[in-house]
């Protein structure tokens, strides 16, 4: 399964995975079956602490006594992994809970209602599935909604759901919170590189913020499908919130897929093509619904966008 960038301009409409799952099929349609899943599973690393994604504590970066030690850990994580988990990042639990709740309520809406905010021809924004560019292409076992969040003037409110009623409010706060994390992180990353922090932080304050909310319904054959096919992310930072209690997200490190252990409230930070170290792969759930939120953050100096 390659990591080449896909055509990001639009996506061909495909059936809702959530609707397929509601049919309680014994087997998934052939278009979702991945012939290479066995080779992927064979490269999943066993439980080994030396292969765990680094854990960075923002509170220790801020604290004067622990700052230098944690800054060295951050620098090593960026250089050697290109990905890490961030805890104590300062974003209120309420913001994360509300975003999770509103997203769940959106995907719980009838299909006809969700389609009010469906992707339009020539655009990836809206409700649907991403990166479908041909009728023969294998599909991921997820539905998603993808929206431009910041700057505010870039928002296309025609496809920002008004139902559930608090969805827009929750997404607005969540996107502001993710920007807060990105700006703080770039400051510390610049410190680790011993370069000027002001211009880099300003670039992320004014940059483009896009959010993709993925919904993974239960799958009758999770060992034969992917929830999220392997890929690399856009230039800049990708911040991921995984709302599952069991490992689902995997990252590619030294030719092996490594599970990212879920930590309540932790944000997974991916350096994207800045480092070209990591790839993402999402496993489909066997029984429980799962959600992930990807925030793609491009600096104003490199305003790469999906749509």
PDB file of C-alpha atoms in Angstrom, residues 12-297:
ATOM      1  CA  UNK A  12     -16.514  10.781  -6.542  1.00  0.00           C
ATOM      2  CA  UNK A  13     -19.753  10.132  -4.582  1.00  0.00           C
ATOM      3  CA  UNK A  14     -19.909   6.630  -3.074  1.00  0.00           C
ATOM      4  CA  UNK A  15     -22.411   4.826  -0.809  1.00  0.00           C
ATOM      5  CA  UNK A  16     -22.479   5.723   2.875  1.00  0.00           C
ATOM      6  CA  UNK A  17     -20.462   3.195   4.878  1.00  0.00           C
ATOM      7  CA  UNK A  18     -22.656   3.906   7.882  1.00  0.00           C
ATOM      8  CA  UNK A  19     -25.731   2.875   5.873  1.00  0.00           C
ATOM      9  CA  UNK A  20     -23.975  -0.310   4.720  1.00  0.00           C
ATOM     10  CA  UNK A  21     -23.111  -1.161   8.324  1.00  0.00           C
ATOM     11  CA  UNK A  22     -26.749  -0.695   9.366  1.00  0.00           C
ATOM     12  CA  UNK A  23     -27.728  -3.533   6.989  1.00  0.00           C
ATOM     13  CA  UNK A  24     -25.806  -5.952   9.263  1.00  0.00           C
ATOM     14  CA  UNK A  25     -24.083  -7.618   6.329  1.00  0.00           C
ATOM     15  CA  UNK A  26     -22.197 -10.859   6.914  1.00  0.00           C
ATOM     16  CA  UNK A  27     -19.536  -9.787   4.420  1.00  0.00           C
ATOM     17  CA  UNK A  28     -18.478  -6.373   3.173  1.00  0.00           C
ATOM     18  CA  UNK A  29     -18.754  -5.494  -0.544  1.00  0.00           C
ATOM     19  CA  UNK A  30     -15.716  -6.437  -2.626  1.00  0.00           C
ATOM     20  CA  UNK A  31     -14.793  -2.828  -3.270  1.00  0.00           C
ATOM     21  CA  UNK A  32     -13.752  -2.484   0.380  1.00  0.00           C
ATOM     22  CA  UNK A  33     -11.684  -5.688   0.517  1.00  0.00           C
ATOM     23  CA  UNK A  34      -7.920  -5.068   0.573  1.00  0.00           C
ATOM     24  CA  UNK A  35      -5.823  -7.830  -0.943  1.00  0.00           C
ATOM     25  CA  UNK A  36      -2.709  -6.573   0.833  1.00  0.00           C
ATOM     26  CA  UNK A  37      -4.118  -6.567   4.381  1.00  0.00           C
ATOM     27  CA  UNK A  38      -2.217  -9.737   5.316  1.00  0.00           C
ATOM     28  CA  UNK A  39       1.116  -8.125   4.477  1.00  0.00           C
ATOM     29  CA  UNK A  40       0.178  -5.023   6.457  1.00  0.00           C
ATOM     30  CA  UNK A  41      -0.894  -7.033   9.490  1.00  0.00           C
ATOM     31  CA  UNK A  42       2.349  -9.016   9.335  1.00  0.00           C
ATOM     32  CA  UNK A  43       4.343  -5.796   9.769  1.00  0.00           C
ATOM     33  CA  UNK A  44       2.435  -4.556  12.830  1.00  0.00           C
ATOM     34  CA  UNK A  45       4.962  -4.244  15.632  1.00  0.00           C
ATOM     35  CA  UNK A  46       4.464  -6.217  18.821  1.00  0.00           C
ATOM     36  CA  UNK A  47       4.083  -4.498  22.198  1.00  0.00           C
ATOM     37  CA  UNK A  48       7.564  -3.118  22.689  1.00  0.00           C
ATOM     38  CA  UNK A  49       8.241   0.052  24.675  1.00  0.00           C
ATOM     39  CA  UNK A  50      11.145   0.942  22.382  1.00  0.00           C
ATOM     40  CA  UNK A  51       8.664   1.231  19.517  1.00  0.00           C
ATOM     41  CA  UNK A  52       6.043   3.363  21.254  1.00  0.00           C
ATOM     42  CA  UNK A  53       5.219   6.772  19.851  1.00  0.00           C
ATOM     43  CA  UNK A  54       6.961   9.471  21.938  1.00  0.00           C
ATOM     44  CA  UNK A  55       4.934  11.231  24.632  1.00  0.00           C
ATOM     45  CA  UNK A  56       5.458  14.982  25.068  1.00  0.00           C
ATOM     46  CA  UNK A  57       4.105  16.950  28.044  1.00  0.00           C
ATOM     47  CA  UNK A  58       3.262  20.564  27.206  1.00  0.00           C
ATOM     48  CA  UNK A  59       3.144  21.478  30.902  1.00  0.00           C
ATOM     49  CA  UNK A  60       6.783  20.396  31.242  1.00  0.00           C
ATOM     50  CA  UNK A  61       7.726  22.491  28.203  1.00  0.00           C
ATOM     51  CA  UNK A  62       6.242  25.539  29.906  1.00  0.00           C
ATOM     52  CA  UNK A  63       7.685  24.851  33.363  1.00  0.00           C
ATOM     53  CA  UNK A  64      11.112  26.451  33.842  1.00  0.00           C
ATOM     54  CA  UNK A  65      12.509  23.515  35.835  1.00  0.00           C
ATOM     55  CA  UNK A  66      11.599  20.812  33.302  1.00  0.00           C
ATOM     56  CA  UNK A  67      11.734  22.936  30.128  1.00  0.00           C
ATOM     57  CA  UNK A  68      15.185  21.953  28.841  1.00  0.00           C
ATOM     58  CA  UNK A  69      14.727  18.217  29.374  1.00  0.00           C
ATOM     59  CA  UNK A  70      11.294  18.173  27.722  1.00  0.00           C
ATOM     60  CA  UNK A  71      12.532  20.383  24.879  1.00  0.00           C
ATOM     61  CA  UNK A  72      15.231  17.813  24.118  1.00  0.00           C
ATOM     62  CA  UNK A  73      12.553  15.080  24.082  1.00  0.00           C
ATOM     63  CA  UNK A  74      10.450  17.155  21.671  1.00  0.00           C
ATOM     64  CA  UNK A  75      13.397  17.780  19.377  1.00  0.00           C
ATOM     65  CA  UNK A  76      14.252  14.059  19.325  1.00  0.00           C
ATOM     66  CA  UNK A  77      10.611  13.123  18.639  1.00  0.00           C
ATOM     67  CA  UNK A  78      10.457  15.506  15.677  1.00  0.00           C
ATOM     68  CA  UNK A  79      13.816  14.400  14.288  1.00  0.00           C
ATOM     69  CA  UNK A  80      13.562  10.634  14.800  1.00  0.00           C
ATOM     70  CA  UNK A  81       9.810  10.023  14.510  1.00  0.00           C
ATOM     71  CA  UNK A  82       8.067  13.027  12.997  1.00  0.00           C
ATOM     72  CA  UNK A  83       5.106  12.172  15.217  1.00  0.00           C
ATOM     73  CA  UNK A  84       4.285  12.207  18.934  1.00  0.00           C
ATOM     74  CA  UNK A  85       1.445  12.309  21.450  1.00  0.00           C
ATOM     75  CA  UNK A  86       0.884  15.581  23.307  1.00  0.00           C
ATOM     76  CA  UNK A  87      -0.625  15.743  26.800  1.00  0.00           C
ATOM     77  CA  UNK A  88      -1.415  18.635  29.150  1.00  0.00           C
ATOM     78  CA  UNK A  89      -1.818  20.853  26.077  1.00  0.00           C
ATOM     79  CA  UNK A  90      -4.121  23.343  27.778  1.00  0.00           C
ATOM     80  CA  UNK A  91      -7.271  22.674  25.751  1.00  0.00           C
ATOM     81  CA  UNK A  92     -10.257  22.260  28.052  1.00  0.00           C
ATOM     82  CA  UNK A  93     -11.793  18.791  28.253  1.00  0.00           C
ATOM     83  CA  UNK A  94     -15.163  20.456  27.640  1.00  0.00           C
ATOM     84  CA  UNK A  95     -14.073  21.582  24.173  1.00  0.00           C
ATOM     85  CA  UNK A  96     -12.981  18.059  23.225  1.00  0.00           C
ATOM     86  CA  UNK A  97     -16.119  16.462  24.686  1.00  0.00           C
ATOM     87  CA  UNK A  98     -18.416  18.898  22.902  1.00  0.00           C
ATOM     88  CA  UNK A  99     -16.736  18.313  19.539  1.00  0.00           C
ATOM     89  CA  UNK A 100     -16.995  14.564  20.038  1.00  0.00           C
ATOM     90  CA  UNK A 101     -20.659  14.825  21.076  1.00  0.00           C
ATOM     91  CA  UNK A 102     -21.703  17.113  18.222  1.00  0.00           C
ATOM     92  CA  UNK A 103     -19.912  14.960  15.644  1.00  0.00           C
ATOM     93  CA  UNK A 104     -21.602  11.822  16.961  1.00  0.00           C
ATOM     94  CA  UNK A 105     -24.977  13.569  16.795  1.00  0.00           C
ATOM     95  CA  UNK A 106     -24.274  14.643  13.216  1.00  0.00           C
ATOM     96  CA  UNK A 107     -23.457  11.114  12.063  1.00  0.00           C
ATOM     97  CA  UNK A 108     -26.527   9.832  13.934  1.00  0.00           C
ATOM     98  CA  UNK A 109     -28.758  11.970  11.697  1.00  0.00           C
ATOM     99  CA  UNK A 110     -30.733  10.268   8.902  1.00  0.00           C
ATOM    100  CA  UNK A 111     -28.751   9.972   5.667  1.00  0.00           C
ATOM    101  CA  UNK A 112     -31.085  12.375   3.854  1.00  0.00           C
ATOM    102  CA  UNK A 113     -30.397  15.046   6.474  1.00  0.00           C
ATOM    103  CA  UNK A 114     -26.616  14.544   6.376  1.00  0.00           C
ATOM    104  CA  UNK A 115     -26.675  14.881   2.598  1.00  0.00           C
ATOM    105  CA  UNK A 116     -27.818  18.494   2.980  1.00  0.00           C
ATOM    106  CA  UNK A 117     -24.118  19.165   3.565  1.00  0.00           C
ATOM    107  CA  UNK A 118     -22.732  16.686   1.021  1.00  0.00           C
ATOM    108  CA  UNK A 119     -19.645  17.332  -1.089  1.00  0.00           C
ATOM    109  CA  UNK A 120     -20.308  19.305  -4.251  1.00  0.00           C
ATOM    110  CA  UNK A 121     -18.727  18.483  -7.651  1.00  0.00           C
ATOM    111  CA  UNK A 122     -15.151  19.731  -7.831  1.00  0.00           C
ATOM    112  CA  UNK A 123     -14.735  20.103  -4.078  1.00  0.00           C
ATOM    113  CA  UNK A 124     -13.618  17.851  -1.240  1.00  0.00           C
ATOM    114  CA  UNK A 125     -15.415  19.958   1.367  1.00  0.00           C
ATOM    115  CA  UNK A 126     -18.538  18.550   2.967  1.00  0.00           C
ATOM    116  CA  UNK A 127     -19.999  15.178   3.940  1.00  0.00           C
ATOM    117  CA  UNK A 128     -18.962  12.067   2.001  1.00  0.00           C
ATOM    118  CA  UNK A 129     -15.714  10.152   1.561  1.00  0.00           C
ATOM    119  CA  UNK A 130     -12.317  11.526   0.646  1.00  0.00           C
ATOM    120  CA  UNK A 131      -9.914  10.833  -2.214  1.00  0.00           C
ATOM    121  CA  UNK A 132     -12.208   8.657  -4.359  1.00  0.00           C
ATOM    122  CA  UNK A 133     -10.945   9.353  -7.872  1.00  0.00           C
ATOM    123  CA  UNK A 134     -12.108   6.330  -9.911  1.00  0.00           C
ATOM    124  CA  UNK A 135     -14.894   3.749 -10.013  1.00  0.00           C
ATOM    125  CA  UNK A 136     -12.347   0.926  -9.608  1.00  0.00           C
ATOM    126  CA  UNK A 137     -10.622   2.377  -6.546  1.00  0.00           C
ATOM    127  CA  UNK A 138     -10.671   0.470  -3.264  1.00  0.00           C
ATOM    128  CA  UNK A 139     -12.649   2.276  -0.577  1.00  0.00           C
ATOM    129  CA  UNK A 140     -11.989   2.980   3.099  1.00  0.00           C
ATOM    130  CA  UNK A 141     -14.457   1.821   5.740  1.00  0.00           C
ATOM    131  CA  UNK A 142     -15.408   5.303   6.913  1.00  0.00           C
ATOM    132  CA  UNK A 143     -17.602   8.289   6.238  1.00  0.00           C
ATOM    133  CA  UNK A 144     -16.302  11.784   6.815  1.00  0.00           C
ATOM    134  CA  UNK A 145     -17.046  15.475   6.777  1.00  0.00           C
ATOM    135  CA  UNK A 146     -14.275  17.858   5.753  1.00  0.00           C
ATOM    136  CA  UNK A 147     -14.437  21.625   6.383  1.00  0.00           C
ATOM    137  CA  UNK A 148     -12.265  24.710   6.205  1.00  0.00           C
ATOM    138  CA  UNK A 149     -12.221  26.185   9.700  1.00  0.00           C
ATOM    139  CA  UNK A 150      -9.766  29.096   9.751  1.00  0.00           C
ATOM    140  CA  UNK A 151      -9.336  31.852   8.789  1.00  0.00           C
ATOM    141  CA  UNK A 152     -13.003  32.601   9.399  1.00  0.00           C
ATOM    142  CA  UNK A 153     -13.423  34.344   6.038  1.00  0.00           C
ATOM    143  CA  UNK A 154     -12.495  31.068   4.262  1.00  0.00           C
ATOM    144  CA  UNK A 155     -15.386  29.148   5.799  1.00  0.00           C
ATOM    145  CA  UNK A 156     -18.046  27.886   3.414  1.00  0.00           C
ATOM    146  CA  UNK A 157     -21.044  28.046   5.730  1.00  0.00           C
ATOM    147  CA  UNK A 158     -23.277  26.458   3.093  1.00  0.00           C
ATOM    148  CA  UNK A 159     -21.727  23.121   4.044  1.00  0.00           C
ATOM    149  CA  UNK A 160     -21.196  23.803   7.765  1.00  0.00           C
ATOM    150  CA  UNK A 161     -23.970  21.696   9.333  1.00  0.00           C
ATOM    151  CA  UNK A 162     -26.676  23.607  11.182  1.00  0.00           C
ATOM    152  CA  UNK A 163     -27.927  20.347  12.636  1.00  0.00           C
ATOM    153  CA  UNK A 164     -27.133  19.436  15.385  1.00  0.00           C
ATOM    154  CA  UNK A 165     -27.745  23.008  16.592  1.00  0.00           C
ATOM    155  CA  UNK A 166     -24.454  23.363  18.491  1.00  0.00           C
ATOM    156  CA  UNK A 167     -22.227  21.786  15.836  1.00  0.00           C
ATOM    157  CA  UNK A 168     -20.959  25.080  14.408  1.00  0.00           C
ATOM    158  CA  UNK A 169     -20.283  26.553  17.834  1.00  0.00           C
ATOM    159  CA  UNK A 170     -18.344  23.468  18.938  1.00  0.00           C
ATOM    160  CA  UNK A 171     -16.320  23.326  15.715  1.00  0.00           C
ATOM    161  CA  UNK A 172     -15.470  27.017  15.955  1.00  0.00           C
ATOM    162  CA  UNK A 173     -14.095  26.597  19.468  1.00  0.00           C
ATOM    163  CA  UNK A 174     -12.296  23.357  18.613  1.00  0.00           C
ATOM    164  CA  UNK A 175     -10.553  24.916  15.605  1.00  0.00           C
ATOM    165  CA  UNK A 176      -9.436  27.888  17.706  1.00  0.00           C
ATOM    166  CA  UNK A 177      -8.080  25.450  20.307  1.00  0.00           C
ATOM    167  CA  UNK A 178      -6.144  23.479  17.688  1.00  0.00           C
ATOM    168  CA  UNK A 179      -4.595  26.704  16.418  1.00  0.00           C
ATOM    169  CA  UNK A 180      -3.548  27.512  19.983  1.00  0.00           C
ATOM    170  CA  UNK A 181      -1.760  24.146  20.209  1.00  0.00           C
ATOM    171  CA  UNK A 182      -0.087  24.589  16.809  1.00  0.00           C
ATOM    172  CA  UNK A 183       1.249  28.055  17.594  1.00  0.00           C
ATOM    173  CA  UNK A 184       2.604  26.944  20.975  1.00  0.00           C
ATOM    174  CA  UNK A 185       4.213  23.841  19.482  1.00  0.00           C
ATOM    175  CA  UNK A 186       5.904  25.673  16.630  1.00  0.00           C
ATOM    176  CA  UNK A 187       7.415  28.039  19.168  1.00  0.00           C
ATOM    177  CA  UNK A 188       8.962  25.152  21.104  1.00  0.00           C
ATOM    178  CA  UNK A 189      10.036  23.369  17.915  1.00  0.00           C
ATOM    179  CA  UNK A 190      11.829  26.524  16.805  1.00  0.00           C
ATOM    180  CA  UNK A 191      13.548  26.686  20.191  1.00  0.00           C
ATOM    181  CA  UNK A 192      14.748  23.120  19.746  1.00  0.00           C
ATOM    182  CA  UNK A 193      16.180  24.052  16.353  1.00  0.00           C
ATOM    183  CA  UNK A 194      17.625  27.268  17.795  1.00  0.00           C
ATOM    184  CA  UNK A 195      15.936  29.432  15.164  1.00  0.00           C
ATOM    185  CA  UNK A 196      13.836  32.601  15.403  1.00  0.00           C
ATOM    186  CA  UNK A 197      10.386  31.806  16.824  1.00  0.00           C
ATOM    187  CA  UNK A 198       8.410  34.978  16.066  1.00  0.00           C
ATOM    188  CA  UNK A 199       7.972  34.606  12.294  1.00  0.00           C
ATOM    189  CA  UNK A 200       7.230  30.885  12.500  1.00  0.00           C
ATOM    190  CA  UNK A 201       4.538  31.364  15.158  1.00  0.00           C
ATOM    191  CA  UNK A 202       2.994  34.250  13.207  1.00  0.00           C
ATOM    192  CA  UNK A 203       2.803  32.066  10.093  1.00  0.00           C
ATOM    193  CA  UNK A 204       0.713  29.494  11.959  1.00  0.00           C
ATOM    194  CA  UNK A 205      -1.464  32.135  13.593  1.00  0.00           C
ATOM    195  CA  UNK A 206      -2.453  33.337  10.104  1.00  0.00           C
ATOM    196  CA  UNK A 207      -2.374  29.954   8.375  1.00  0.00           C
ATOM    197  CA  UNK A 208      -5.028  27.671   6.910  1.00  0.00           C
ATOM    198  CA  UNK A 209      -6.831  25.272   9.267  1.00  0.00           C
ATOM    199  CA  UNK A 210      -8.912  22.430   7.817  1.00  0.00           C
ATOM    200  CA  UNK A 211     -10.667  19.746   9.833  1.00  0.00           C
ATOM    201  CA  UNK A 212     -11.665  16.252   8.758  1.00  0.00           C
ATOM    202  CA  UNK A 213     -14.014  14.287  11.026  1.00  0.00           C
ATOM    203  CA  UNK A 214     -13.954  10.540  10.307  1.00  0.00           C
ATOM    204  CA  UNK A 215     -16.621   8.077  11.407  1.00  0.00           C
ATOM    205  CA  UNK A 216     -15.840   4.340  11.395  1.00  0.00           C
ATOM    206  CA  UNK A 217     -18.927   2.092  11.813  1.00  0.00           C
ATOM    207  CA  UNK A 218     -18.614  -1.505  13.051  1.00  0.00           C
ATOM    208  CA  UNK A 219     -17.338  -3.836  10.332  1.00  0.00           C
ATOM    209  CA  UNK A 220     -18.146  -7.567   9.935  1.00  0.00           C
ATOM    210  CA  UNK A 221     -14.686  -8.238   8.429  1.00  0.00           C
ATOM    211  CA  UNK A 222     -12.303  -5.738  10.042  1.00  0.00           C
ATOM    212  CA  UNK A 223      -9.271  -7.863   9.166  1.00  0.00           C
ATOM    213  CA  UNK A 224      -9.939  -7.369   5.439  1.00  0.00           C
ATOM    214  CA  UNK A 225     -10.585  -3.623   5.209  1.00  0.00           C
ATOM    215  CA  UNK A 226      -8.968  -0.359   6.237  1.00  0.00           C
ATOM    216  CA  UNK A 227     -10.711   2.396   8.131  1.00  0.00           C
ATOM    217  CA  UNK A 228      -8.172   4.855   6.759  1.00  0.00           C
ATOM    218  CA  UNK A 229      -5.731   3.838   4.040  1.00  0.00           C
ATOM    219  CA  UNK A 230      -2.072   4.679   4.571  1.00  0.00           C
ATOM    220  CA  UNK A 231      -1.121   8.192   3.585  1.00  0.00           C
ATOM    221  CA  UNK A 232       1.134  11.105   4.371  1.00  0.00           C
ATOM    222  CA  UNK A 233      -0.311  14.431   5.365  1.00  0.00           C
ATOM    223  CA  UNK A 234      -0.047  17.952   4.003  1.00  0.00           C
ATOM    224  CA  UNK A 235       2.849  20.315   4.670  1.00  0.00           C
ATOM    225  CA  UNK A 236       2.679  21.778   8.153  1.00  0.00           C
ATOM    226  CA  UNK A 237       1.176  20.034  11.151  1.00  0.00           C
ATOM    227  CA  UNK A 238      -1.616  17.484  11.433  1.00  0.00           C
ATOM    228  CA  UNK A 239      -3.256  17.243  14.852  1.00  0.00           C
ATOM    229  CA  UNK A 240      -5.309  14.120  15.524  1.00  0.00           C
ATOM    230  CA  UNK A 241      -7.825  13.435  18.275  1.00  0.00           C
ATOM    231  CA  UNK A 242      -8.741   9.739  18.481  1.00  0.00           C
ATOM    232  CA  UNK A 243     -12.061   9.211  20.266  1.00  0.00           C
ATOM    233  CA  UNK A 244     -11.730   5.439  20.638  1.00  0.00           C
ATOM    234  CA  UNK A 245     -10.794   3.469  23.757  1.00  0.00           C
ATOM    235  CA  UNK A 246      -9.031   0.707  21.828  1.00  0.00           C
ATOM    236  CA  UNK A 247      -6.009   1.101  19.535  1.00  0.00           C
ATOM    237  CA  UNK A 248      -7.002   1.835  15.945  1.00  0.00           C
ATOM    238  CA  UNK A 249      -4.541   4.359  14.583  1.00  0.00           C
ATOM    239  CA  UNK A 250      -1.173   3.040  13.427  1.00  0.00           C
ATOM    240  CA  UNK A 251       1.914   4.897  12.238  1.00  0.00           C
ATOM    241  CA  UNK A 252       4.707   3.655  10.000  1.00  0.00           C
ATOM    242  CA  UNK A 253       8.149   3.630  11.595  1.00  0.00           C
ATOM    243  CA  UNK A 254      11.199   1.889  10.120  1.00  0.00           C
ATOM    244  CA  UNK A 255       9.023  -0.316   7.917  1.00  0.00           C
ATOM    245  CA  UNK A 256       6.701  -1.433  10.710  1.00  0.00           C
ATOM    246  CA  UNK A 257       3.178  -0.362  11.649  1.00  0.00           C
ATOM    247  CA  UNK A 258       2.957   0.668  15.298  1.00  0.00           C
ATOM    248  CA  UNK A 259      -0.289   1.121  17.224  1.00  0.00           C
ATOM    249  CA  UNK A 260      -0.808   4.487  18.888  1.00  0.00           C
ATOM    250  CA  UNK A 261      -2.208   3.704  22.333  1.00  0.00           C
ATOM    251  CA  UNK A 262      -5.226   5.964  23.010  1.00  0.00           C
ATOM    252  CA  UNK A 263      -4.741   8.400  25.883  1.00  0.00           C
ATOM    253  CA  UNK A 264      -7.754  10.331  27.122  1.00  0.00           C
ATOM    254  CA  UNK A 265      -7.505  13.915  25.882  1.00  0.00           C
ATOM    255  CA  UNK A 266      -4.128  13.417  24.184  1.00  0.00           C
ATOM    256  CA  UNK A 267      -3.513  14.930  20.747  1.00  0.00           C
ATOM    257  CA  UNK A 268      -1.384  13.074  18.195  1.00  0.00           C
ATOM    258  CA  UNK A 269       0.903  15.518  16.370  1.00  0.00           C
ATOM    259  CA  UNK A 270       2.192  14.578  12.906  1.00  0.00           C
ATOM    260  CA  UNK A 271       4.833  16.666  11.166  1.00  0.00           C
ATOM    261  CA  UNK A 272       3.472  15.728   7.725  1.00  0.00           C
ATOM    262  CA  UNK A 273       5.877  16.110   4.820  1.00  0.00           C
ATOM    263  CA  UNK A 274       8.113  18.405   6.865  1.00  0.00           C
ATOM    264  CA  UNK A 275       9.935  15.252   7.997  1.00  0.00           C
ATOM    265  CA  UNK A 276       8.511  12.584   5.656  1.00  0.00           C
ATOM    266  CA  UNK A 277       9.009  10.071   8.465  1.00  0.00           C
ATOM    267  CA  UNK A 278       5.515   8.929   9.312  1.00  0.00           C
ATOM    268  CA  UNK A 279       2.524   7.484   7.547  1.00  0.00           C
ATOM    269  CA  UNK A 280      -0.966   6.943   8.935  1.00  0.00           C
ATOM    270  CA  UNK A 281      -3.086   3.810   8.777  1.00  0.00           C
ATOM    271  CA  UNK A 282      -6.453   3.410  10.494  1.00  0.00           C
ATOM    272  CA  UNK A 283      -7.862  -0.002  11.327  1.00  0.00           C
ATOM    273  CA  UNK A 284     -11.613  -0.604  10.985  1.00  0.00           C
ATOM    274  CA  UNK A 285     -13.441  -1.417  14.244  1.00  0.00           C
ATOM    275  CA  UNK A 286     -14.937  -4.870  14.755  1.00  0.00           C
ATOM    276  CA  UNK A 287     -17.811  -3.900  17.042  1.00  0.00           C
ATOM    277  CA  UNK A 288     -17.744  -0.289  18.244  1.00  0.00           C
ATOM    278  CA  UNK A 289     -18.208   2.988  16.405  1.00  0.00           C
ATOM    279  CA  UNK A 290     -15.035   5.081  16.360  1.00  0.00           C
ATOM    280  CA  UNK A 291     -14.310   8.685  15.445  1.00  0.00           C
ATOM    281  CA  UNK A 292     -11.125  10.592  14.683  1.00  0.00           C
ATOM    282  CA  UNK A 293     -10.618  14.307  14.119  1.00  0.00           C
ATOM    283  CA  UNK A 294      -7.757  15.437  11.880  1.00  0.00           C
ATOM    284  CA  UNK A 295      -6.814  19.125  11.943  1.00  0.00           C
ATOM    285  CA  UNK A 296      -4.572  19.990   8.985  1.00  0.00           C
ATOM    286  CA  UNK A 297      -2.618  23.145   9.670  1.00  0.00           C
TER     287      UNK A 297
END
